[in-house]
PDB file of C-alpha atoms in Angstrom:
ATOM      1  CA  MET A   1     -13.668 -31.504  52.280  1.00 33.00           C
ATOM      2  CA  ALA A   2     -12.503 -34.389  50.097  1.00 37.00           C
ATOM      3  CA  LYS A   3      -9.284 -36.114  50.942  1.00 40.00           C
ATOM      4  CA  ASP A   4      -6.619 -36.621  48.298  1.00 43.00           C
ATOM      5  CA  HIS A   5      -6.018 -40.215  49.328  1.00 42.00           C
ATOM      6  CA  ARG A   6      -7.982 -43.397  49.729  1.00 49.00           C
ATOM      7  CA  ALA A   7      -9.101 -44.579  53.146  1.00 46.00           C
ATOM      8  CA  GLY A   8      -6.935 -47.231  54.808  1.00 50.00           C
ATOM      9  CA  SER A   9      -6.732 -50.721  53.394  1.00 52.00           C
ATOM     10  CA  LYS A  10      -9.263 -53.300  54.544  1.00 53.00           C
ATOM     11  CA  VAL A  11      -6.495 -55.923  54.693  1.00 52.00           C
ATOM     12  CA  ARG A  12      -5.339 -56.878  58.172  1.00 58.00           C
ATOM     13  CA  GLY A  13      -1.697 -57.574  58.894  1.00 60.00           C
ATOM     14  CA  ASP A  14       1.228 -56.912  56.596  1.00 75.00           C
ATOM     15  CA  LYS A  15       0.476 -54.457  53.766  1.00 89.00           C
ATOM     16  CA  LEU A  16       3.371 -55.690  51.612  1.00 94.00           C
ATOM     17  CA  PRO A  17       3.883 -56.822  48.961  1.00 96.00           C
ATOM     18  CA  ALA A  18       1.639 -54.350  47.147  1.00 97.00           C
ATOM     19  CA  ILE A  19       0.743 -53.075  43.691  1.00 97.00           C
ATOM     20  CA  VAL A  20      -0.852 -49.796  42.576  1.00 98.00           C
ATOM     21  CA  MET A  21      -4.309 -50.109  41.039  1.00 97.00           C
ATOM     22  CA  ALA A  22      -6.326 -47.297  39.423  1.00 97.00           C
ATOM     23  CA  ASN A  23      -8.855 -46.618  36.673  1.00 95.00           C
ATOM     24  CA  HIS A  24      -7.829 -45.222  33.292  1.00 95.00           C
ATOM     25  CA  LEU A  25      -9.371 -41.764  33.061  1.00 93.00           C
ATOM     26  CA  LEU A  26     -10.676 -41.970  29.485  1.00 91.00           C
ATOM     27  CA  GLU A  27     -11.452 -45.690  29.108  1.00 88.00           C
ATOM     28  CA  GLY A  28     -12.555 -46.452  32.677  1.00 86.00           C
ATOM     29  CA  ASP A  29     -10.622 -49.736  32.698  1.00 90.00           C
ATOM     30  CA  VAL A  30      -8.851 -50.983  35.798  1.00 93.00           C
ATOM     31  CA  VAL A  31      -5.128 -50.470  35.235  1.00 95.00           C
ATOM     32  CA  PHE A  32      -1.994 -51.446  37.127  1.00 96.00           C
ATOM     33  CA  LEU A  33       1.232 -49.495  37.542  1.00 98.00           C
ATOM     34  CA  ALA A  34       3.889 -51.327  35.510  1.00 98.00           C
ATOM     35  CA  GLU A  35       7.630 -50.854  35.062  1.00 96.00           C
ATOM     36  CA  SER A  36       6.828 -48.344  32.347  1.00 93.00           C
ATOM     37  CA  GLY A  37       3.460 -46.633  32.584  1.00 95.00           C
ATOM     38  CA  TRP A  38       0.127 -48.375  33.133  1.00 97.00           C
ATOM     39  CA  THR A  39      -1.113 -51.755  31.920  1.00 95.00           C
ATOM     40  CA  LEU A  40      -4.378 -53.670  31.723  1.00 92.00           C
ATOM     41  CA  ASP A  41      -2.454 -56.909  32.393  1.00 90.00           C
ATOM     42  CA  PRO A  42      -2.296 -57.708  36.134  1.00 91.00           C
ATOM     43  CA  SER A  43       0.686 -60.026  35.590  1.00 91.00           C
ATOM     44  CA  LYS A  44       2.720 -57.006  34.423  1.00 94.00           C
ATOM     45  CA  ALA A  45       2.010 -54.981  37.591  1.00 96.00           C
ATOM     46  CA  ARG A  46       5.082 -53.687  39.411  1.00 97.00           C
ATOM     47  CA  VAL A  47       5.260 -55.170  42.915  1.00 97.00           C
ATOM     48  CA  ALA A  48       6.604 -53.319  45.962  1.00 97.00           C
ATOM     49  CA  TYR A  49       8.247 -55.588  48.526  1.00 97.00           C
ATOM     50  CA  ASP A  50       9.485 -52.785  50.813  1.00 96.00           C
ATOM     51  CA  ALA A  51       8.051 -49.555  52.202  1.00 94.00           C
ATOM     52  CA  GLU A  52      10.375 -47.272  50.204  1.00 96.00           C
ATOM     53  CA  THR A  53       9.332 -48.825  46.892  1.00 96.00           C
ATOM     54  CA  ALA A  54       5.664 -48.720  47.921  1.00 96.00           C
ATOM     55  CA  ASP A  55       5.975 -45.021  48.774  1.00 95.00           C
ATOM     56  CA  ALA A  56       7.645 -44.295  45.420  1.00 96.00           C
ATOM     57  CA  MET A  57       4.964 -46.221  43.539  1.00 97.00           C
ATOM     58  CA  GLU A  58       2.213 -44.419  45.443  1.00 96.00           C
ATOM     59  CA  ALA A  59       3.829 -41.069  44.548  1.00 97.00           C
ATOM     60  CA  GLU A  60       3.982 -42.150  40.894  1.00 97.00           C
ATOM     61  CA  GLY A  61       0.260 -42.952  41.039  1.00 97.00           C
ATOM     62  CA  LYS A  62      -0.517 -39.536  42.531  1.00 97.00           C
ATOM     63  CA  ALA A  63       1.538 -37.880  39.770  1.00 98.00           C
ATOM     64  CA  ALA A  64      -0.494 -39.768  37.143  1.00 97.00           C
ATOM     65  CA  LEU A  65      -3.672 -38.600  38.895  1.00 97.00           C
ATOM     66  CA  ALA A  66      -2.444 -34.989  38.786  1.00 97.00           C
ATOM     67  CA  ALA A  67      -1.632 -35.436  35.074  1.00 97.00           C
ATOM     68  CA  ASN A  68      -5.219 -36.642  34.423  1.00 97.00           C
ATOM     69  CA  MET A  69      -4.110 -40.098  33.279  1.00 96.00           C
ATOM     70  CA  VAL A  70      -5.814 -42.199  35.972  1.00 97.00           C
ATOM     71  CA  VAL A  71      -8.433 -41.911  38.691  1.00 97.00           C
ATOM     72  CA  ASP A  72      -8.144 -43.140  42.299  1.00 95.00           C
ATOM     73  CA  PRO A  73      -4.685 -44.742  42.327  1.00 97.00           C
ATOM     74  CA  TYR A  74      -4.001 -46.665  45.530  1.00 96.00           C
ATOM     75  CA  LEU A  75      -1.785 -49.362  46.971  1.00 96.00           C
ATOM     76  CA  VAL A  76      -3.304 -52.841  47.026  1.00 97.00           C
ATOM     77  CA  PRO A  77      -1.785 -55.524  49.273  1.00 96.00           C
ATOM     78  CA  VAL A  78      -1.256 -58.728  47.293  1.00 96.00           C
ATOM     79  CA  ASP A  79      -0.135 -62.312  47.636  1.00 95.00           C
ATOM     80  CA  ILE A  80       2.161 -63.663  44.942  1.00 94.00           C
ATOM     81  CA  GLY A  81       0.692 -66.776  43.318  1.00 84.00           C
ATOM     82  CA  GLY A  82       2.668 -69.790  42.168  1.00 85.00           C
ATOM     83  CA  SER A  83       2.883 -68.369  38.648  1.00 85.00           C
ATOM     84  CA  GLY A  84       4.188 -65.048  39.998  1.00 87.00           C
ATOM     85  CA  LEU A  85       0.844 -63.286  39.490  1.00 90.00           C
ATOM     86  CA  PRO A  86       0.100 -60.706  42.209  1.00 94.00           C
ATOM     87  CA  VAL A  87      -3.366 -61.496  43.612  1.00 92.00           C
ATOM     88  CA  ALA A  88      -5.208 -58.837  45.618  1.00 93.00           C
ATOM     89  CA  ARG A  89      -5.947 -59.912  49.203  1.00 93.00           C
ATOM     90  CA  HIS A  90      -9.196 -58.004  49.697  1.00 93.00           C
ATOM     91  CA  PHE A  91     -12.201 -59.371  47.807  1.00 87.00           C
ATOM     92  CA  ARG A  92     -13.169 -55.958  46.359  1.00 89.00           C
ATOM     93  CA  ASP A  93      -9.768 -55.459  44.783  1.00 92.00           C
ATOM     94  CA  ALA A  94      -9.632 -59.109  43.677  1.00 87.00           C
ATOM     95  CA  MET A  95     -12.934 -58.611  41.824  1.00 83.00           C
ATOM     96  CA  ARG A  96     -11.628 -55.409  40.209  1.00 87.00           C
ATOM     97  CA  GLN A  97      -8.476 -57.275  39.189  1.00 83.00           C
ATOM     98  CA  LYS A  98     -10.450 -60.084  37.502  1.00 80.00           C
ATOM     99  CA  GLY A  99     -12.495 -57.692  35.383  1.00 71.00           C
ATOM    100  CA  PRO A 100     -16.193 -57.893  34.496  1.00 66.00           C
ATOM    101  CA  SER A 101     -17.765 -61.049  35.911  1.00 64.00           C
ATOM    102  CA  ILE A 102     -20.134 -61.619  33.011  1.00 62.00           C
ATOM    103  CA  HIS A 103     -18.423 -63.635  30.294  1.00 63.00           C
ATOM    104  CA  PRO A 104     -14.848 -63.398  31.640  1.00 61.00           C
ATOM    105  CA  ASP A 105     -13.793 -65.377  28.554  1.00 65.00           C
ATOM    106  CA  MET A 106     -14.638 -62.359  26.378  1.00 62.00           C
ATOM    107  CA  GLY A 107     -13.420 -58.805  26.246  1.00 59.00           C
ATOM    108  CA  LYS A 108     -10.172 -57.273  27.417  1.00 62.00           C
ATOM    109  CA  GLN A 109      -9.851 -59.411  30.555  1.00 60.00           C
ATOM    110  CA  ALA A 110      -9.796 -62.614  28.462  1.00 62.00           C
ATOM    111  CA  GLU A 111      -6.363 -61.649  27.124  1.00 64.00           C
ATOM    112  CA  TYR A 112      -4.679 -61.659  30.545  1.00 62.00           C
ATOM    113  CA  GLU A 113      -3.981 -64.171  33.272  1.00 60.00           C
ATOM    114  CA  THR A 114      -6.268 -63.441  36.191  1.00 61.00           C
ATOM    115  CA  PRO A 115      -6.487 -64.971  39.653  1.00 60.00           C
ATOM    116  CA  ALA A 116      -8.809 -67.945  40.070  1.00 57.00           C
TER     117      ALA A 116
END
């Protein structure tokens, strides 16, 4: 039987701060939970610094899943870069955050600041 949540994070240690990452149901793009809705721009992702906020954001992601807006929403532990950009700690999520690796200077990901 399928579980309704993602397996535990691969990140060791503190799981906060965190963002919620998912895929847009119709477009397939990686999206981030923002202050209002979902965004393609990782710099606009809402960041949870405490467990209560993380729980509320996770619940908001599950509600968007139930409403058929996104697929596989989950909390992603991040580090906050010098510019304020949340950067995923686990390499898989960092790669998803950067976008397609072929010609990163083109396409949707070229419009947004991404981690180095």
